[in-house]
Amino acid sequence: MSALELLPLEIWEKVISRINDPKKLVKLRQVCSVFNQLIEIEMKKNKEWKGLLPNDMQMWINNILAKKYPFKKPSNLKLIPNLWKEVFFSYKNWRLFGDKSRKIHSFRLNVSQFSQNENITCLTTFAHLIAVGTNLGSIFFYKIGKSKNFFWAAKHGSSLTKVQFWYQGKNNLLALSISRDRALKFWNVSQRKSIVTPHYNATNIHVGITHRLFIEFFRGITECKYKSNRVVLRAHCAVFQDDNGPRNNFLTMYSEKKKLIVMTTYDIILRVITLGVPGPRGTELTKISNIPYRLMPRRPPVDLALIPNKKLRLFKNGKFFTIILQDWPNFPVYDYELYRYDEDIFVTSIAMHEPFVMEQAHDYNAGE
């Protein structure tokens, strides 16, 4: 029996309008198509989708939008009710990814183009594309969901350590690769050709959520621009001017709007450096802040690090997580022993496990 056979449509509209808990409304959407349509109207009208998002999720909005709409800049997306809905379900699916009972879609890449003894050393994704780098210096590009998913191969020349997509507008999806000897090369994936550049080097690369590219080499950071089918170097900054030396370790970068955040370590000191990114004609990345944090001694080196937004820094050394959150002025560093949470967790992505650790950190902070 359908809902309309029990009560008229206008009665169901009044019933649903009196339900104030958006979580209950989300569950009721699954009852039937009538409920789904009525609840959809109600939730959009009262902006319920935005209210469903947990506080921790707010820090991931730009990252979720960048993944869901890779060809747009998150800053250009007006967060209308439909977008809040997309963000909510994307976040829910992401949180469920670590559930061992959850079925995960998988597919096989066609590796018939690989040479004998050729192995994958790095990979990256963008929208529906995958780029795979190998120990023989090749880059293979695939389209997800196509029966014949391989569509192009490029030859860097040496064993690859990093490969990354860089979107620069319609018909200009680029890729860049770093080899073991730190040679940096560029490719136009849309046009399936290499981009001729001077001899560039890099150790680390970062493409921000607004499609700006930064490279790190020899403790300096430079922004790259793509103009008139050429890659040129623009603004630059020497990150390790004050404590330059072999004990420095560059961890990660994150860029959002007009700022670039860099995380480094020097012995047991972790530094979070914020740089101002100049306009189109600027030539210098200017230091805005340089905040040191003392790590606990005798820890293993930092092996995973992530800056998902301008407020949060996450890193892992051994079985320990450290969270730095700017919103906790009296509690800037939180250390958490991961094996106390679950001995079965093997962390390969601190972004995936961050919600669990944040929950523990909030509980600890609330008890202070």
Short mmCIF file of C-alpha atoms in Angstrom, two decimals:
data_model
loop_
_atom_site.label_atom_id
_atom_site.label_comp_id
_atom_site.label_asym_id
_atom_site.label_seq_id
_atom_site.Cartn_x
_atom_site.Cartn_y
_atom_site.Cartn_z
CA MET A 1 0.00 0.00 0.00
CA SER A 2 1.42 3.40 -1.01
CA ALA A 3 1.52 6.49 1.20
CA LEU A 4 -1.11 8.23 -0.93
CA GLU A 5 -3.54 5.35 -0.37
CA LEU A 6 -3.29 5.93 3.40
CA LEU A 7 -3.52 9.73 3.51
CA PRO A 8 -3.89 12.56 0.98
CA LEU A 9 -0.76 14.37 -0.20
CA GLU A 10 -1.54 17.60 1.68
CA ILE A 11 -1.76 15.67 4.98
CA TRP A 12 1.67 14.09 4.42
CA GLU A 13 3.05 17.56 3.65
CA LYS A 14 1.86 18.82 7.04
CA VAL A 15 3.18 15.73 8.85
CA ILE A 16 6.62 16.04 7.29
CA SER A 17 6.79 19.81 7.94
CA ARG A 18 6.39 19.10 11.68
CA ILE A 19 9.43 16.79 11.86
CA ASN A 20 12.26 18.97 13.17
CA ASP A 21 15.04 16.38 13.20
CA PRO A 22 16.82 16.37 9.79
CA LYS A 23 18.40 12.97 10.54
CA LYS A 24 14.94 11.42 10.80
CA LEU A 25 13.92 13.09 7.55
CA VAL A 26 16.90 11.54 5.75
CA LYS A 27 15.83 8.08 6.92
CA LEU A 28 12.18 8.68 5.98
CA ARG A 29 13.23 9.52 2.41
CA GLN A 30 13.81 5.80 1.88
CA VAL A 31 10.22 4.79 2.72
CA CYS A 32 8.76 5.55 -0.71
CA SER A 33 9.05 7.90 -3.67
CA VAL A 34 6.31 10.19 -2.30
CA PHE A 35 8.20 10.69 0.96
CA ASN A 36 11.42 11.23 -0.95
CA GLN A 37 9.90 14.02 -3.06
CA LEU A 38 8.16 15.76 -0.15
CA ILE A 39 11.19 15.58 2.15
CA GLU A 40 13.48 16.84 -0.62
CA ILE A 41 11.31 19.96 -0.97
CA GLU A 42 11.15 20.45 2.81
CA MET A 43 14.90 20.08 3.34
CA LYS A 44 15.79 22.49 0.54
CA LYS A 45 13.27 25.06 1.75
CA ASN A 46 14.60 25.05 5.32
CA LYS A 47 18.29 24.50 4.43
CA GLU A 48 18.34 21.23 6.37
CA TRP A 49 21.19 19.72 4.34
CA LYS A 50 23.65 22.23 5.71
CA GLY A 51 22.44 21.58 9.26
CA LEU A 52 23.15 17.86 8.89
CA LEU A 53 26.88 18.38 8.48
CA PRO A 54 28.94 17.68 11.63
CA ASN A 55 31.37 20.36 12.80
CA ASP A 56 34.42 18.29 11.88
CA MET A 57 33.13 17.95 8.34
CA GLN A 58 33.17 21.72 7.78
CA MET A 59 36.97 21.57 7.51
CA TRP A 60 36.75 19.17 4.56
CA ILE A 61 34.21 21.05 2.40
CA ASN A 62 36.70 22.49 -0.09
CA ASN A 63 38.49 19.16 -0.46
CA ILE A 64 35.21 17.32 -1.09
CA LEU A 65 34.10 19.92 -3.64
CA ALA A 66 37.49 19.74 -5.38
CA LYS A 67 37.13 15.96 -5.73
CA LYS A 68 33.47 16.04 -6.78
CA TYR A 69 33.82 18.97 -9.20
CA PRO A 70 37.47 18.73 -10.29
CA PHE A 71 37.07 21.06 -13.29
CA LYS A 72 35.85 23.97 -11.13
CA LYS A 73 37.42 26.01 -8.37
CA PRO A 74 35.63 25.49 -5.02
CA SER A 75 35.65 29.25 -4.46
CA ASN A 76 33.50 29.64 -7.60
CA LEU A 77 30.86 27.18 -6.39
CA LYS A 78 27.90 28.81 -4.67
CA LEU A 79 26.80 26.43 -1.91
CA ILE A 80 23.13 26.09 -2.78
CA PRO A 81 20.99 23.35 -1.09
CA ASN A 82 21.76 20.81 -3.82
CA LEU A 83 25.50 21.27 -3.27
CA TRP A 84 25.15 20.87 0.50
CA LYS A 85 23.30 17.63 -0.20
CA GLU A 86 26.13 16.41 -2.47
CA VAL A 87 28.73 17.31 0.17
CA PHE A 88 26.76 15.52 2.90
CA PHE A 89 26.49 12.21 1.03
CA SER A 90 30.08 12.41 -0.23
CA TYR A 91 31.27 12.83 3.34
CA LYS A 92 29.11 9.94 4.54
CA ASN A 93 30.49 7.64 1.84
CA TRP A 94 34.04 8.71 2.66
CA ARG A 95 33.54 7.96 6.36
CA LEU A 96 32.19 4.49 5.50
CA PHE A 97 35.19 3.68 3.32
CA GLY A 98 37.15 2.25 6.26
CA ASP A 99 34.37 -0.19 7.15
CA LYS A 100 35.75 -3.69 6.55
CA SER A 101 32.27 -5.06 5.73
CA ARG A 102 31.65 -2.43 3.05
CA LYS A 103 31.91 -3.64 -0.54
CA ILE A 104 34.36 -1.57 -2.55
CA HIS A 105 34.12 -1.22 -6.31
CA SER A 106 37.29 -2.41 -7.99
CA PHE A 107 38.52 -2.67 -11.55
CA ARG A 108 41.61 -3.87 -13.37
CA LEU A 109 43.92 -1.69 -15.41
CA ASN A 110 45.19 -3.02 -18.71
CA VAL A 111 48.94 -3.39 -18.18
CA SER A 112 49.68 -5.18 -21.44
CA GLN A 113 51.77 -2.14 -22.45
CA PHE A 114 54.18 -2.75 -19.54
CA SER A 115 57.63 -4.10 -20.38
CA GLN A 116 59.10 -7.11 -18.61
CA ASN A 117 60.18 -6.24 -15.05
CA GLU A 118 58.28 -2.92 -15.23
CA ASN A 119 56.55 -2.08 -11.93
CA ILE A 120 54.31 0.71 -10.67
CA THR A 121 56.16 3.20 -8.43
CA CYS A 122 53.56 5.99 -8.11
CA LEU A 123 50.06 6.93 -9.24
CA THR A 124 47.53 9.72 -9.04
CA THR A 125 43.90 10.37 -10.01
CA PHE A 126 41.85 13.27 -11.35
CA ALA A 127 38.15 13.09 -12.19
CA HIS A 128 37.80 9.87 -14.25
CA LEU A 129 41.52 9.53 -15.03
CA ILE A 130 44.43 7.62 -13.50
CA ALA A 131 48.12 8.22 -14.19
CA VAL A 132 50.58 5.46 -13.30
CA GLY A 133 54.36 5.99 -13.10
CA THR A 134 56.81 3.08 -13.34
CA ASN A 135 60.36 2.13 -12.44
CA LEU A 136 61.33 2.29 -16.12
CA GLY A 137 60.27 5.93 -16.42
CA SER A 138 56.96 5.46 -18.25
CA ILE A 139 53.64 7.12 -17.45
CA PHE A 140 50.48 5.27 -18.46
CA PHE A 141 47.17 7.14 -18.57
CA TYR A 142 43.82 5.36 -18.09
CA LYS A 143 40.15 6.28 -18.17
CA ILE A 144 38.10 4.78 -15.35
CA GLY A 145 35.02 2.90 -16.50
CA LYS A 146 36.13 2.21 -20.05
CA SER A 147 36.50 -1.40 -21.18
CA LYS A 148 39.67 -0.38 -23.02
CA ASN A 149 40.81 2.03 -20.35
CA PHE A 150 44.38 2.68 -21.50
CA PHE A 151 44.60 5.71 -23.82
CA TRP A 152 48.13 7.19 -23.77
CA ALA A 153 51.69 6.60 -22.58
CA ALA A 154 54.49 9.12 -22.04
CA LYS A 155 58.18 8.45 -21.48
CA HIS A 156 59.97 10.40 -18.74
CA GLY A 157 63.20 8.41 -18.97
CA SER A 158 64.14 7.51 -15.37
CA SER A 159 62.41 5.70 -12.51
CA LEU A 160 59.51 7.86 -11.30
CA THR A 161 58.80 8.90 -7.72
CA LYS A 162 55.81 11.23 -8.20
CA VAL A 163 53.18 11.96 -10.83
CA GLN A 164 50.41 14.57 -10.57
CA PHE A 165 47.60 16.03 -12.69
CA TRP A 166 47.35 19.82 -13.15
CA TYR A 167 44.14 21.20 -14.66
CA GLN A 168 44.59 24.45 -16.59
CA GLY A 169 41.31 24.82 -18.42
CA LYS A 170 39.43 23.14 -21.25
CA ASN A 171 41.70 21.04 -23.50
CA ASN A 172 44.58 21.71 -21.12
CA LEU A 173 44.64 18.94 -18.57
CA LEU A 174 48.35 18.68 -17.80
CA ALA A 175 50.44 16.18 -15.86
CA LEU A 176 53.87 16.46 -14.30
CA SER A 177 56.31 13.79 -13.18
CA ILE A 178 59.42 13.62 -11.00
CA SER A 179 62.08 10.96 -11.47
CA ARG A 180 64.49 9.53 -8.92
CA ASP A 181 67.16 11.95 -10.14
CA ARG A 182 64.67 14.81 -9.40
CA ALA A 183 64.12 15.79 -13.03
CA LEU A 184 60.72 17.47 -13.48
CA LYS A 185 58.83 17.07 -16.76
CA PHE A 186 55.42 18.22 -18.00
CA TRP A 187 52.81 16.66 -20.29
CA ASN A 188 49.62 17.88 -21.97
CA VAL A 189 47.29 14.93 -21.41
CA SER A 190 44.41 16.49 -23.36
CA GLN A 191 46.59 16.87 -26.44
CA ARG A 192 48.70 13.76 -25.74
CA LYS A 193 52.08 15.40 -26.11
CA SER A 194 55.06 16.48 -24.01
CA ILE A 195 55.60 20.12 -23.01
CA VAL A 196 59.11 21.31 -23.77
CA THR A 197 60.66 23.16 -20.81
CA PRO A 198 64.12 24.16 -19.61
CA HIS A 199 65.77 21.68 -17.24
CA TYR A 200 63.57 21.87 -14.13
CA ASN A 201 64.13 19.94 -10.89
CA ALA A 202 61.81 19.16 -7.99
CA THR A 203 61.64 16.99 -4.90
CA ASN A 204 58.01 17.67 -3.95
CA ILE A 205 55.01 18.93 -5.90
CA HIS A 206 51.63 20.25 -4.83
CA VAL A 207 48.57 21.22 -6.86
CA GLY A 208 46.19 23.25 -4.71
CA ILE A 209 42.41 23.07 -4.73
CA THR A 210 42.40 26.22 -6.89
CA HIS A 211 44.67 24.50 -9.47
CA ARG A 212 47.83 26.42 -8.53
CA LEU A 213 51.07 24.44 -8.81
CA PHE A 214 53.97 24.69 -6.35
CA ILE A 215 57.23 22.76 -6.55
CA GLU A 216 59.86 22.28 -3.83
CA PHE A 217 63.53 21.78 -4.60
CA PHE A 218 66.61 22.24 -2.44
CA ARG A 219 64.57 23.78 0.38
CA GLY A 220 62.97 26.42 -1.83
CA ILE A 221 59.39 26.67 -3.13
CA THR A 222 58.43 28.06 -6.53
CA GLU A 223 55.03 28.55 -8.15
CA CYS A 224 54.67 27.40 -11.77
CA LYS A 225 52.39 29.03 -14.32
CA TYR A 226 51.09 27.71 -17.63
CA LYS A 227 50.83 30.37 -20.32
CA SER A 228 50.79 30.14 -24.12
CA ASN A 229 51.59 26.40 -24.05
CA ARG A 230 54.65 27.01 -21.86
CA VAL A 231 55.42 26.29 -18.21
CA VAL A 232 57.23 29.17 -16.53
CA LEU A 233 58.56 29.67 -13.00
CA ARG A 234 57.15 32.61 -11.06
CA ALA A 235 57.05 33.45 -7.33
CA HIS A 236 59.77 31.91 -5.15
CA CYS A 237 60.65 31.59 -1.45
CA ALA A 238 63.56 29.95 0.42
CA VAL A 239 61.80 28.05 3.22
CA PHE A 240 64.83 27.00 5.28
CA GLN A 241 66.71 30.30 5.44
CA ASP A 242 66.90 30.40 9.25
CA ASP A 243 67.89 26.81 10.04
CA ASN A 244 69.28 25.42 6.81
CA GLY A 245 71.02 22.08 7.21
CA PRO A 246 70.89 18.34 6.54
CA ARG A 247 68.61 17.69 9.52
CA ASN A 248 65.73 19.55 7.88
CA ASN A 249 62.92 17.43 6.49
CA PHE A 250 60.28 18.78 4.12
CA LEU A 251 56.89 17.14 4.83
CA THR A 252 54.02 18.58 2.83
CA MET A 253 52.31 21.64 1.32
CA TYR A 254 48.73 22.89 1.08
CA SER A 255 47.38 25.88 -0.86
CA GLU A 256 44.02 27.56 -0.64
CA LYS A 257 43.11 30.91 -2.17
CA LYS A 258 46.08 33.26 -1.64
CA LYS A 259 47.97 31.25 0.97
CA LEU A 260 50.40 28.35 0.91
CA ILE A 261 51.01 26.35 4.10
CA VAL A 262 54.20 24.33 4.45
CA MET A 263 55.04 21.72 7.11
CA THR A 264 58.68 20.87 7.88
CA THR A 265 60.69 19.27 10.69
CA TYR A 266 64.10 20.15 12.12
CA ASP A 267 65.27 17.57 14.67
CA ILE A 268 62.33 17.42 17.11
CA ILE A 269 60.88 20.78 16.02
CA LEU A 270 57.95 20.78 13.61
CA ARG A 271 57.32 24.05 11.80
CA VAL A 272 54.12 25.25 10.14
CA ILE A 273 55.00 28.08 7.76
CA THR A 274 52.30 30.18 6.10
CA LEU A 275 53.24 31.99 2.90
CA GLY A 276 51.36 34.67 1.04
CA VAL A 277 50.91 33.93 -2.67
CA PRO A 278 51.28 37.04 -4.87
CA GLY A 279 49.15 38.20 -7.76
CA PRO A 280 49.83 37.47 -11.45
CA ARG A 281 52.91 39.73 -11.62
CA GLY A 282 54.38 38.95 -8.20
CA THR A 283 57.77 37.27 -7.92
CA GLU A 284 58.01 36.45 -4.21
CA LEU A 285 56.18 34.19 -1.77
CA THR A 286 56.10 36.22 1.44
CA LYS A 287 56.23 34.66 4.91
CA ILE A 288 53.17 35.45 7.01
CA SER A 289 53.90 33.21 10.00
CA ASN A 290 56.38 30.58 11.17
CA ILE A 291 55.08 28.57 14.14
CA PRO A 292 57.30 25.93 15.83
CA TYR A 293 55.94 22.89 17.71
CA ARG A 294 58.14 20.65 19.82
CA LEU A 295 57.70 16.96 19.07
CA MET A 296 58.12 14.37 21.79
CA PRO A 297 61.73 13.06 21.71
CA ARG A 298 62.74 9.55 20.65
CA ARG A 299 59.84 9.32 18.23
CA PRO A 300 60.38 7.71 14.83
CA PRO A 301 60.49 10.19 11.92
CA VAL A 302 57.24 11.57 10.54
CA ASP A 303 56.11 9.10 7.87
CA LEU A 304 52.72 10.55 6.87
CA ALA A 305 51.67 14.20 6.89
CA LEU A 306 48.61 16.09 5.67
CA ILE A 307 47.28 19.65 5.70
CA PRO A 308 43.64 19.36 4.58
CA ASN A 309 42.82 23.04 5.17
CA LYS A 310 44.18 26.25 6.68
CA LYS A 311 43.26 25.28 10.27
CA LEU A 312 44.20 21.63 10.59
CA ARG A 313 47.56 19.83 10.42
CA LEU A 314 47.89 16.08 10.82
CA PHE A 315 50.94 13.88 10.94
CA LYS A 316 51.87 10.40 12.05
CA ASN A 317 55.15 9.05 13.33
CA GLY A 318 55.12 5.37 14.12
CA LYS A 319 51.93 4.53 16.00
CA PHE A 320 51.35 8.12 17.06
CA PHE A 321 49.06 10.71 15.55
CA THR A 322 49.54 14.41 16.21
CA ILE A 323 46.80 16.91 15.53
CA ILE A 324 47.37 20.66 15.42
CA LEU A 325 44.14 22.64 15.25
CA GLN A 326 44.20 26.44 15.36
CA ASP A 327 40.79 26.63 17.04
CA TRP A 328 42.22 25.14 20.25
CA PRO A 329 44.40 28.01 21.54
CA ASN A 330 45.00 26.35 24.93
CA PHE A 331 45.60 22.91 23.47
CA PRO A 332 47.63 23.36 20.27
CA VAL A 333 49.14 19.86 20.06
CA TYR A 334 47.30 16.63 20.69
CA ASP A 335 49.16 13.31 20.74
CA TYR A 336 47.24 10.09 20.39
CA GLU A 337 48.56 6.54 20.55
CA LEU A 338 46.79 4.87 17.67
CA TYR A 339 47.16 1.30 18.93
CA ARG A 340 45.05 2.20 21.98
CA TYR A 341 42.14 2.87 19.65
CA ASP A 342 42.22 -0.30 17.61
CA GLU A 343 45.11 -2.71 17.24
CA ASP A 344 43.83 -3.77 13.81
CA ILE A 345 44.07 -0.31 12.24
CA PHE A 346 46.93 -0.01 9.80
CA VAL A 347 47.12 3.62 8.78
CA THR A 348 47.97 4.33 5.15
CA SER A 349 45.89 7.51 4.94
CA ILE A 350 45.67 9.88 7.88
CA ALA A 351 42.86 11.70 6.08
CA MET A 352 40.74 8.54 6.34
CA HIS A 353 41.42 8.08 10.06
CA GLU A 354 41.30 11.74 11.06
CA PRO A 355 37.61 11.68 12.14
CA PHE A 356 38.34 8.92 14.68
CA VAL A 357 41.26 10.80 16.19
CA MET A 358 39.44 14.13 16.19
CA GLU A 359 36.61 12.53 18.13
CA GLN A 360 39.05 11.36 20.80
CA ALA A 361 40.71 14.77 20.88
CA HIS A 362 37.41 16.61 21.35
CA ASP A 363 36.50 14.27 24.23
CA TYR A 364 39.86 14.92 25.88
CA ASN A 365 39.61 18.68 25.41
CA ALA A 366 36.05 18.77 26.79
CA GLY A 367 37.24 17.14 30.01
CA GLU A 368 39.93 19.73 30.69
#
